[in-house]
Amino acid sequence: MLREKITVFGKKLIRRRMVDLSSDDTHFARCLSTLDLVSLGVGSTLGAGVYVLAGEVAKEMAGPSIVLSFLVAALSSVLAGLCYAEFGARVPKAGSAYLYSYVTVGEIWAFIAGWNLILSYVIGTASVARAWSATFDNIIGNHISTFFVTNIPMHVPGVLAEHPDFFALILILLLTVLLSFGVSESALVNKIFTAVNLLVLGFVVIAGFIKGDIKNWQLSEESHGNLSLPDTLDDKKKAFGSGGFFPFGLEGMLTGAATCFYAFVGFDCIATTGEEARNPQRSIPIGIIVSLLICFVAYFGVSASLTLMVPYFLLNKSSPLPEAFKAVGWEPARYAVAVGSLCALSTSLLGSMFPMPRVIHAMAEDGLLFKFLSRIHSGRKTPLIATFVSGFFAAVFALFLDLKDLVDLMSIGTLLAYSLVAVCVLILRYQPRQPNSPKAVEMLELNGNEEERVIMNPAVTAASAQHKETVSLATLFNPPGDTPTVLSGRIVYVCVAVIAALITVICVVLTLNMDALKDANVGSVVLLVLLLVALLIFTIIIWRQPQSNARLNFKVPFLPLVPILSTFINILLMVQLDKGTWARFAICMVVGFVIYFAYGIWNSVEGKNAETARATAEKPLHHPGQDLSPGAAAV
């Protein structure tokens, strides 16, 4: 009896969402073009970091080789972007990584992805609003912060900020009102700010190449003798490195790439527009790839012009561009940079706030969050309640909290979402019963047992149910057919789970035993080699399985390598985060699990649908000629 209850409970955790793709009906207004999606992706990705990050990474980590750091980071981000693009073409619905996880790996993983996305967006919105306030305050001479620090001090280290930021609060509330007005109005404002930001960055790049000097990429230890450097030899070595294009070596360039990776975070907001884009299956893949390309060109250009204008070791970390223009005699250009940074922060803020209510709406509509959050305004076609609730929490965070320690939580949420989407693409591509056209409807063979599949899709005949496949060495490395079967789909499912576990262990070993590996410690090297061999074997098994030949507007190339490599990079970056961040992550997850196990698991729409289907299946069927329409099948 107990075993049966545990089994039933376990099945609830891994039940999968079935999405009807036979209809384009949606509660949202389909008004976003491909240009709107590109603008949204560029705006949320190309934030104020472009005005600060390049100086910090070039000065302390990479030197002129920062341009290669951005290239490596862009390639890593494109791997995740390709996975999002395929899912956007496959499941053009609102929900992003939450929905993609739900249809593939189950409800509990979907809730974890969705909850982390919401946390990331709330913290991101609050931190960007505070940055906007601080930037504006700096431009006008720090009068706002001085007033509040003097009159309303409330500093509690690690918890509360030095003073309440009412300017950030008002900013978030104004944007919340804008988003509630309608998606087309928000998209127009976003396009204007993004255009201004790109114009300013274009000016920075052109000016940098005009005033720059290629000698700043070829500095030698002799050439910096007359420059103002620290007095002691150790400090001088630390600031200058070894000179040249790679002053801190290849390792410095790769360390810079890990930091630059976070500069490309934000494009995933495009994936939440599945029900608001006019042609989502075409626009979402194009929007993701084009926005990442534009962001790379901008980061590459700004970092190149910056290091050409000023020697990397003389860059100002906090305001590199204004100081660089001052060094070359163009000090008035700082005002253009100030306007550009405010526009960048505005689009970044809008990019954080836009997807937040859409993920909340998707989860609430599925019953995993409170149902009232799923209501759509009949006139505006926007998730009004979810928009105001999420905006309220973000505004409170921005008003009171010291967000420096919470910002790393955004990284965990985003990287976890990237990893889940990569895993989902890998699993789905090798499953049977894929759609033959964008309008067709698919039924995952991994979704439930054989009896449930026959109930949900009578096209699964008794003959196919009787044909039992068995696992053998031959089916693992040389499967008999060239189309996916139930068995090949399950083999891939198990292999992906093992690969995810292996990648996690490898990343932990690389992080904790890096010094031992550098010293060629036999035990550490042998352990790493064995793990890599095991990873290779399971990768080959997946590669040998037949793929679905379903036609989509976009498919991830080079399967299974691209999703596996993307997962590896994401987990490696997650493992690098400190213990404090993981402790805060655990606390946030406990709060999320309380909501899920107290409310979501019992009110899940999928759970109720499964109970209805079971009740129907228990009734005797006397309609042998009956056939359901294709629209009854689902993902």
XYZ file of C-alpha atoms in Angstrom:
635
model
C 0.000 0.000 0.000
C 2.774 2.439 0.993
C 4.783 1.497 -2.087
C 1.771 2.183 -4.303
C 1.254 5.615 -2.717
C 4.942 6.511 -3.209
C 4.714 5.400 -6.855
C 1.600 7.515 -7.451
C 3.253 10.514 -5.771
C 6.408 10.044 -7.852
C 4.354 9.965 -11.056
C 2.764 13.272 -10.063
C 6.216 14.867 -9.859
C 7.227 13.766 -13.364
C 3.903 14.141 -15.199
C 4.347 16.085 -18.398
C 2.381 18.912 -19.926
C 0.476 18.171 -23.120
C 0.223 21.194 -25.404
C -2.285 21.401 -28.228
C -0.485 22.943 -31.202
C -3.374 22.452 -33.625
C -4.751 25.904 -32.851
C -3.267 29.400 -32.798
C -5.863 30.603 -30.281
C -4.402 32.702 -27.469
C -5.573 35.114 -24.781
C -2.738 37.496 -25.710
C -2.609 40.006 -28.567
C -0.474 38.724 -31.473
C 1.158 42.016 -32.442
C 4.964 41.549 -32.201
C 7.037 41.431 -35.381
C 10.482 39.871 -35.795
C 11.994 43.364 -35.433
C 10.174 43.773 -32.092
C 11.648 40.501 -30.836
C 15.171 41.434 -31.997
C 14.805 44.811 -30.281
C 13.556 43.136 -27.089
C 16.466 40.670 -27.101
C 19.092 43.348 -27.801
C 17.594 45.711 -25.227
C 17.526 43.181 -22.398
C 20.966 41.712 -23.244
C 22.930 44.848 -24.143
C 22.505 46.586 -20.783
C 24.710 49.054 -18.965
C 27.347 46.317 -18.639
C 28.695 47.293 -22.044
C 29.665 50.684 -20.575
C 31.424 49.204 -17.518
C 32.205 45.503 -18.000
C 34.696 45.962 -20.852
C 36.912 48.217 -18.713
C 36.867 45.882 -15.718
C 37.667 42.692 -17.667
C 40.331 44.367 -19.832
C 42.105 45.933 -16.853
C 42.136 42.964 -14.474
C 41.752 39.785 -16.525
C 42.389 39.868 -20.254
C 43.983 43.089 -21.518
C 43.477 43.608 -25.285
C 42.538 39.922 -25.630
C 39.149 40.911 -24.163
C 37.909 40.936 -27.761
C 38.567 37.164 -27.832
C 36.971 36.808 -24.377
C 33.759 38.247 -25.817
C 34.063 35.935 -28.840
C 34.353 32.823 -26.630
C 31.504 34.066 -24.396
C 29.335 34.755 -27.454
C 29.946 31.255 -28.844
C 29.002 29.761 -25.456
C 25.820 31.852 -25.363
C 24.948 30.916 -28.935
C 24.919 27.237 -27.884
C 22.155 28.046 -25.379
C 20.507 30.374 -27.909
C 20.316 27.612 -30.535
C 18.521 25.331 -28.051
C 16.016 28.073 -27.212
C 15.531 28.750 -30.927
C 14.578 25.132 -31.680
C 12.089 25.045 -28.834
C 10.641 28.368 -29.971
C 10.023 26.784 -33.374
C 8.678 23.573 -31.811
C 6.440 24.907 -28.993
C 5.400 28.514 -29.772
C 3.704 29.142 -26.432
C 4.355 31.519 -23.524
C 6.468 30.148 -20.695
C 10.064 29.914 -21.954
C 12.238 27.344 -20.117
C 9.363 26.553 -17.736
C 7.116 25.280 -20.531
C 9.963 23.545 -22.377
C 10.858 21.617 -19.212
C 7.205 20.785 -18.528
C 6.619 19.102 -21.883
C 9.854 17.112 -21.677
C 11.251 16.291 -18.220
C 8.268 16.703 -15.930
C 6.369 18.949 -13.559
C 8.830 19.235 -10.665
C 11.671 20.300 -12.991
C 9.323 22.729 -14.719
C 8.391 24.295 -11.388
C 12.074 24.596 -10.401
C 12.851 26.283 -13.749
C 9.838 28.607 -13.543
C 10.397 29.555 -9.901
C 14.054 30.351 -10.600
C 13.141 32.414 -13.652
C 10.693 34.460 -11.570
C 13.325 35.039 -8.861
C 15.892 36.001 -11.502
C 13.555 38.484 -13.151
C 12.450 40.060 -9.834
C 16.040 40.460 -8.567
C 17.217 41.587 -12.015
C 14.476 44.216 -12.248
C 15.255 45.567 -8.774
C 19.043 45.683 -9.326
C 18.754 47.387 -12.727
C 16.318 49.947 -11.283
C 18.818 50.744 -8.521
C 21.611 51.016 -11.123
C 19.453 53.423 -13.209
C 18.828 55.528 -10.098
C 22.539 55.547 -9.166
C 23.590 56.498 -12.719
C 21.112 59.381 -12.900
C 22.121 60.491 -9.404
C 25.781 60.471 -10.434
C 25.048 62.646 -13.484
C 23.339 65.324 -11.338
C 26.024 65.285 -8.628
C 24.786 62.622 -6.124
C 22.188 64.980 -4.579
C 19.491 62.267 -4.266
C 21.621 59.697 -2.408
C 23.142 62.383 -0.144
C 19.672 63.566 0.900
C 18.366 60.074 1.729
C 21.554 58.895 3.484
C 21.384 62.007 5.680
C 17.652 61.884 6.442
C 16.631 58.181 6.196
C 19.667 55.986 6.939
C 18.865 52.258 7.361
C 22.049 50.340 6.534
C 22.081 46.694 7.702
C 25.091 45.022 6.015
C 24.101 42.191 3.677
C 20.352 42.819 4.095
C 19.200 46.441 3.833
C 20.718 49.118 1.613
C 22.301 52.314 2.965
C 19.141 54.253 2.170
C 15.702 53.597 0.643
C 15.731 54.183 -3.109
C 12.404 55.882 -3.840
C 13.576 56.846 -7.321
C 14.006 53.137 -8.237
C 10.578 52.396 -6.728
C 8.867 55.054 -8.854
C 10.743 53.885 -11.961
C 9.537 50.277 -11.581
C 5.955 51.361 -10.899
C 5.966 53.581 -14.027
C 7.220 50.708 -16.193
C 4.672 48.367 -14.593
C 1.919 50.745 -15.716
C 3.477 50.907 -19.205
C 3.578 47.095 -19.470
C -0.028 46.821 -18.310
C -1.148 49.225 -21.068
C -0.236 46.757 -23.772
C 2.629 44.892 -25.387
C 2.718 47.007 -28.555
C 3.197 50.251 -26.567
C 5.959 48.630 -24.498
C 7.640 47.313 -27.653
C 7.599 50.811 -29.217
C 9.279 52.393 -26.162
C 11.815 49.552 -26.108
C 12.647 50.061 -29.806
C 13.260 53.799 -29.296
C 15.611 53.286 -26.317
C 17.423 50.396 -28.042
C 17.953 52.500 -31.182
C 19.449 55.373 -29.137
C 21.687 52.907 -27.244
C 22.963 51.361 -30.500
C 23.605 54.823 -31.997
C 25.680 55.813 -28.943
C 27.614 52.543 -29.082
C 28.196 53.078 -32.817
C 29.621 56.518 -32.037
C 31.869 55.013 -29.322
C 33.204 52.334 -31.680
C 33.878 54.723 -34.592
C 35.473 57.336 -32.306
C 37.601 54.659 -30.691
C 38.940 53.434 -34.008
C 39.644 57.022 -35.129
C 41.464 58.049 -31.939
C 42.914 54.628 -31.127
C 46.485 53.432 -31.562
C 47.366 49.849 -32.511
C 50.510 50.182 -30.364
C 48.276 49.802 -27.292
C 47.802 46.162 -28.357
C 51.577 45.651 -28.690
C 52.912 47.054 -25.410
C 56.172 45.569 -24.152
C 57.745 45.813 -20.707
C 60.171 48.448 -22.056
C 57.455 50.627 -23.560
C 55.711 51.320 -20.257
C 58.712 52.570 -18.321
C 57.605 56.213 -18.351
C 53.938 55.498 -17.607
C 52.415 55.881 -14.128
C 52.362 52.383 -12.678
C 52.477 51.098 -9.084
C 55.846 51.443 -7.361
C 56.553 47.885 -6.233
C 57.601 45.203 -8.707
C 54.817 42.805 -7.643
C 52.102 45.451 -8.072
C 53.584 46.458 -11.420
C 53.557 42.843 -12.627
C 49.987 42.412 -11.410
C 48.790 45.566 -13.209
C 50.746 45.129 -16.441
C 51.104 41.350 -16.768
C 53.533 40.441 -19.521
C 52.384 43.017 -22.092
C 51.350 42.317 -25.661
C 47.924 41.137 -26.795
C 47.715 38.441 -24.082
C 49.196 40.237 -21.027
C 47.661 37.750 -18.580
C 48.071 34.723 -20.820
C 45.467 32.399 -22.301
C 44.149 31.665 -18.807
C 43.374 35.367 -18.300
C 41.495 35.484 -21.586
C 39.381 32.433 -20.609
C 38.714 33.840 -17.111
C 37.525 37.019 -18.806
C 35.289 34.925 -21.082
C 33.563 33.380 -18.036
C 32.768 36.889 -16.756
C 31.738 38.118 -20.213
C 29.302 35.183 -20.550
C 26.903 36.960 -18.171
C 26.919 39.969 -20.515
C 24.938 37.861 -23.016
C 22.266 36.796 -20.517
C 18.833 38.176 -21.349
C 18.007 36.878 -24.822
C 15.776 34.195 -23.248
C 13.065 36.827 -22.701
C 12.292 36.405 -26.433
C 11.161 32.836 -25.692
C 8.314 34.160 -23.502
C 6.660 35.902 -26.484
C 5.376 32.694 -28.104
C 1.739 33.830 -27.861
C 2.343 37.488 -28.748
C 4.531 37.144 -31.844
C 2.711 37.192 -35.175
C 4.708 34.244 -36.513
C 6.452 32.770 -33.440
C 7.890 29.666 -35.127
C 9.847 31.900 -37.486
C 10.340 35.057 -35.404
C 11.616 33.489 -32.163
C 14.594 31.607 -33.707
C 15.538 34.628 -35.867
C 15.089 37.031 -32.931
C 17.360 35.012 -30.632
C 20.189 34.456 -33.121
C 20.158 38.006 -34.597
C 20.008 39.688 -31.164
C 22.996 37.644 -29.944
C 24.916 38.560 -33.110
C 24.188 42.297 -32.681
C 25.206 42.153 -29.010
C 28.474 40.402 -29.870
C 29.336 43.035 -32.503
C 28.599 45.812 -29.964
C 30.655 44.237 -27.150
C 33.499 43.378 -29.541
C 33.561 46.901 -31.002
C 33.398 48.732 -27.661
C 36.105 46.578 -26.041
C 38.367 46.914 -29.104
C 37.997 50.714 -29.306
C 38.476 51.073 -25.540
C 41.760 49.131 -25.451
C 42.970 50.926 -28.604
C 42.331 54.379 -27.082
C 43.931 53.733 -23.670
C 46.531 51.170 -22.514
C 44.567 48.420 -20.741
C 46.351 48.872 -17.386
C 45.380 52.582 -17.241
C 41.635 51.973 -17.724
C 39.231 53.267 -15.090
C 37.139 50.330 -13.829
C 34.097 52.315 -12.711
C 33.775 54.648 -15.727
C 36.101 53.406 -18.498
C 34.516 55.152 -21.497
C 34.294 58.742 -20.127
C 37.873 58.508 -18.827
C 39.061 57.027 -22.151
C 37.535 59.936 -24.102
C 39.081 62.354 -21.627
C 42.499 60.754 -22.232
C 42.228 61.305 -26.001
C 40.921 64.882 -25.667
C 37.212 64.227 -26.351
C 35.835 64.916 -22.869
C 32.400 66.222 -24.044
C 31.723 62.708 -25.384
C 31.018 61.679 -21.774
C 27.526 63.194 -22.139
C 26.757 60.907 -25.078
C 27.968 57.975 -22.991
C 25.706 59.066 -20.107
C 22.646 59.194 -22.401
C 23.542 55.807 -23.882
C 23.980 54.183 -20.472
C 20.571 55.492 -19.284
C 18.917 54.165 -22.470
C 20.712 50.830 -22.022
C 19.515 50.605 -18.418
C 15.956 51.473 -19.511
C 15.825 48.708 -22.119
C 17.489 46.276 -19.709
C 14.866 47.127 -17.084
C 12.050 46.621 -19.583
C 13.691 43.350 -20.694
C 13.683 42.081 -17.089
C 10.102 43.160 -16.417
C 8.534 42.019 -19.699
C 8.948 38.201 -19.322
C 8.283 38.141 -15.555
C 4.440 38.278 -15.623
C 4.335 35.947 -18.642
C 6.140 33.145 -16.795
C 3.914 33.761 -13.742
C 0.825 33.635 -15.989
C 1.943 30.374 -17.619
C 2.553 28.706 -14.236
C -0.720 30.000 -12.791
C -2.681 28.841 -15.830
C -1.230 25.348 -15.318
C -2.311 25.462 -11.668
C 1.229 25.467 -10.198
C 0.801 29.019 -8.871
C -2.345 30.721 -7.596
C -5.036 30.752 -10.275
C -5.951 34.452 -9.993
C -2.480 35.325 -11.370
C -3.446 33.855 -14.764
C -6.203 36.373 -15.540
C -5.820 38.313 -18.801
C -7.298 41.798 -19.202
C -9.974 41.481 -21.875
C -9.233 44.864 -23.434
C -5.452 45.186 -23.117
C -4.722 41.462 -23.651
C -2.025 41.589 -20.952
C -1.606 39.494 -17.747
C -2.649 42.479 -15.638
C -2.637 40.956 -12.137
C 0.647 39.073 -12.696
C 2.211 42.297 -14.016
C 1.211 44.354 -10.961
C 2.091 41.629 -8.420
C 5.550 41.030 -9.899
C 6.123 44.785 -10.284
C 5.140 45.350 -6.641
C 7.634 42.769 -5.313
C 10.414 44.068 -7.574
C 9.701 47.639 -6.396
C 9.856 46.617 -2.721
C 13.152 44.780 -3.344
C 14.566 47.871 -5.057
C 13.364 50.189 -2.291
C 14.869 48.412 0.692
C 17.307 45.602 -0.090
C 21.049 45.502 -0.639
C 21.027 43.513 -3.873
C 24.762 42.927 -4.361
C 24.615 39.545 -2.612
C 21.408 38.548 -4.396
C 22.573 39.264 -7.944
C 24.461 35.943 -8.166
C 21.117 34.212 -7.570
C 20.122 35.496 -11.012
C 23.053 33.567 -12.445
C 21.940 30.258 -10.916
C 18.381 30.697 -12.145
C 19.424 31.633 -15.675
C 22.112 28.949 -16.020
C 19.752 26.283 -14.658
C 17.133 27.329 -17.223
C 19.732 27.177 -20.023
C 20.788 23.683 -18.914
C 17.223 22.368 -18.760
C 16.407 23.723 -22.229
C 19.544 22.065 -23.683
C 18.598 18.760 -22.027
C 15.014 19.048 -23.318
C 16.163 19.618 -26.911
C 18.402 16.562 -26.673
C 15.580 14.366 -25.369
C 12.846 15.604 -27.720
C 14.838 15.239 -30.942
C 15.158 11.490 -30.411
C 11.532 10.799 -29.466
C 8.974 9.165 -31.809
C 5.806 10.833 -33.057
C 7.140 14.290 -33.921
C 5.020 16.735 -35.963
C 5.372 16.715 -39.738
C 4.591 20.417 -40.049
C 4.524 23.480 -37.790
C 0.731 23.239 -37.534
C 0.709 19.526 -36.728
C 0.349 18.145 -33.246
C 2.729 15.700 -31.620
C 2.508 13.094 -28.878
C 5.643 12.257 -26.961
C 6.132 8.530 -26.559
C 7.828 9.165 -23.223
C 4.595 10.709 -21.970
C 3.023 8.023 -19.852
C 2.678 4.285 -20.347
C 1.446 2.371 -23.385
C -2.149 2.236 -22.146
C -2.281 6.021 -21.672
C -0.836 6.617 -25.155
C -3.490 4.401 -26.748
C -6.191 6.288 -24.831
C -4.833 9.700 -25.823
C -4.031 8.713 -29.392
C -5.925 5.728 -30.871
C -3.548 5.779 -33.868
C -1.210 3.798 -31.607
C -2.579 0.416 -32.604
C -2.690 -2.823 -30.697
C -0.142 -4.261 -33.124
C 2.433 -1.643 -32.172
C 1.666 -2.199 -28.513
C 2.316 -5.934 -28.899
C 5.710 -5.405 -30.549
C 8.084 -5.398 -27.601
C 11.641 -4.174 -28.114
C 14.456 -5.280 -25.843
C 17.660 -3.519 -24.836
C 20.867 -5.122 -26.059
C 24.362 -4.018 -27.043
C 23.187 -3.995 -30.656
C 20.230 -1.671 -29.978
C 22.527 0.666 -28.030
C 25.230 1.080 -30.672
C 23.486 -0.136 -33.850
C 19.709 0.357 -33.636
C 17.708 -1.519 -36.299
C 15.694 1.330 -37.845
C 16.247 4.912 -38.958
C 13.172 6.302 -37.197
C 12.784 6.746 -33.424
C 10.923 4.083 -31.461
C 9.633 3.907 -27.902
C 12.761 1.997 -26.886
C 15.233 4.350 -28.611
C 13.460 7.317 -27.007
C 13.785 5.750 -23.556
C 17.449 4.875 -24.156
C 18.119 8.549 -24.942
C 16.142 9.640 -21.886
C 18.241 7.446 -19.556
C 21.518 8.403 -21.281
C 20.747 12.120 -20.945
C 20.070 11.686 -17.216
C 23.403 9.861 -16.793
C 25.233 12.492 -18.884
C 23.781 15.314 -16.749
C 25.025 13.543 -13.599
C 28.468 12.903 -15.152
C 28.830 16.538 -16.274
C 27.966 17.738 -12.767
C 30.609 15.440 -11.211
C 33.215 16.461 -13.829
C 32.563 20.171 -13.156
C 32.908 19.642 -9.382
C 36.160 17.698 -9.898
C 37.549 20.395 -12.203
C 36.653 23.126 -9.711
C 37.858 21.468 -6.504
C 40.903 19.617 -7.895
C 42.273 22.210 -10.331
C 45.587 22.548 -8.481
C 46.016 18.754 -8.296
C 45.281 18.463 -12.030
C 47.828 21.196 -12.830
C 50.415 19.277 -10.759
C 49.509 16.098 -12.712
C 48.313 14.266 -9.585
C 47.800 10.656 -10.755
C 44.605 9.999 -8.800
C 42.899 13.208 -9.965
C 43.959 12.715 -13.597
C 42.800 9.070 -13.679
C 39.440 10.017 -12.113
C 38.903 12.796 -14.674
C 39.873 10.519 -17.593
C 37.459 7.783 -16.429
C 34.626 10.316 -16.123
C 35.350 11.738 -19.586
C 35.464 8.230 -21.127
C 32.093 7.409 -19.529
C 30.699 10.714 -20.867
C 32.000 9.885 -24.340
C 30.417 6.392 -24.308
C 26.961 7.702 -23.391
C 27.304 10.510 -25.944
C 28.084 7.937 -28.657
C 25.047 5.865 -27.619
C 22.802 8.926 -28.091
C 24.512 9.794 -31.388
C 23.783 6.280 -32.724
C 20.046 6.474 -31.973
C 17.700 7.508 -34.815
C 16.606 11.149 -34.841
C 13.179 12.456 -35.672
C 12.917 13.720 -39.249
C 10.136 16.179 -38.381
C 10.352 19.448 -40.302
C 10.812 22.558 -38.176
C 11.635 26.164 -39.042
C 14.833 25.766 -37.046
C 16.832 22.837 -35.684
C 19.918 22.758 -33.474
C 22.848 21.513 -35.601
C 25.457 18.935 -34.568
C 23.356 16.909 -32.152
C 24.116 15.640 -29.569
C 27.306 17.753 -29.193
C 25.786 21.270 -29.051
C 23.288 20.620 -26.188
C 25.857 18.583 -24.216
C 28.526 21.284 -24.604
C 25.997 23.978 -23.629
C 25.008 21.999 -20.522
C 28.666 21.521 -19.576
C 29.446 25.258 -19.828
C 26.336 26.223 -17.831
C 26.949 23.730 -15.013
C 30.658 24.642 -14.862
C 29.722 28.310 -14.377
C 27.146 27.362 -11.725
C 29.728 25.335 -9.774
C 32.044 28.380 -9.706
C 29.563 30.357 -7.580
C 30.349 30.637 -3.862
C 28.744 28.781 -0.929
C 26.803 31.839 0.208
C 25.043 32.068 -3.141
C 24.132 28.370 -3.009
C 22.823 28.808 0.557
C 20.565 31.684 -0.564
C 19.496 29.579 -3.548
C 18.538 26.724 -1.169
C 16.435 29.107 0.962
C 14.603 30.418 -2.116
C 13.972 26.852 -3.309
C 12.526 25.881 0.104
C 10.021 28.754 -0.217
C 9.186 27.593 -3.766
C 8.733 23.952 -2.709
C 6.396 25.012 0.111
C 4.164 26.694 -2.513
C 4.396 23.722 -4.888
C 3.705 20.941 -2.372
C 1.051 22.918 -0.493
C -0.788 24.202 -3.576
C 0.674 23.426 -7.013
C 0.844 19.623 -6.957
C -2.832 19.384 -5.879
C -4.165 22.018 -8.301
C -2.135 21.076 -11.371
C -4.279 21.190 -14.514
C -2.313 18.242 -15.943
C -3.109 16.229 -12.815
C -6.815 16.943 -13.147
C -6.740 16.084 -16.860
C -5.008 12.779 -16.091
C -7.668 11.915 -13.507
C -10.420 12.688 -16.036
C -8.685 10.547 -18.691
C -8.310 7.681 -16.199
C -11.980 7.870 -15.227
C -12.941 7.790 -18.910
C -10.610 4.846 -19.589
C -12.180 2.803 -16.787
C -15.577 2.969 -18.544
C -16.192 0.187 -21.112
C -15.650 1.367 -24.690
C -18.102 0.078 -27.352
C -17.070 2.247 -30.293
C -14.571 0.215 -32.349
C -14.920 2.462 -35.372
C -14.392 5.693 -33.484
C -11.326 7.730 -34.360
C -10.223 10.952 -32.778
C -9.136 13.903 -34.869
C -5.442 14.808 -35.007
C -6.217 17.799 -32.798
C -6.778 15.436 -29.868
C -3.128 14.438 -29.818
C -0.682 16.634 -27.948
C 2.930 17.268 -27.198
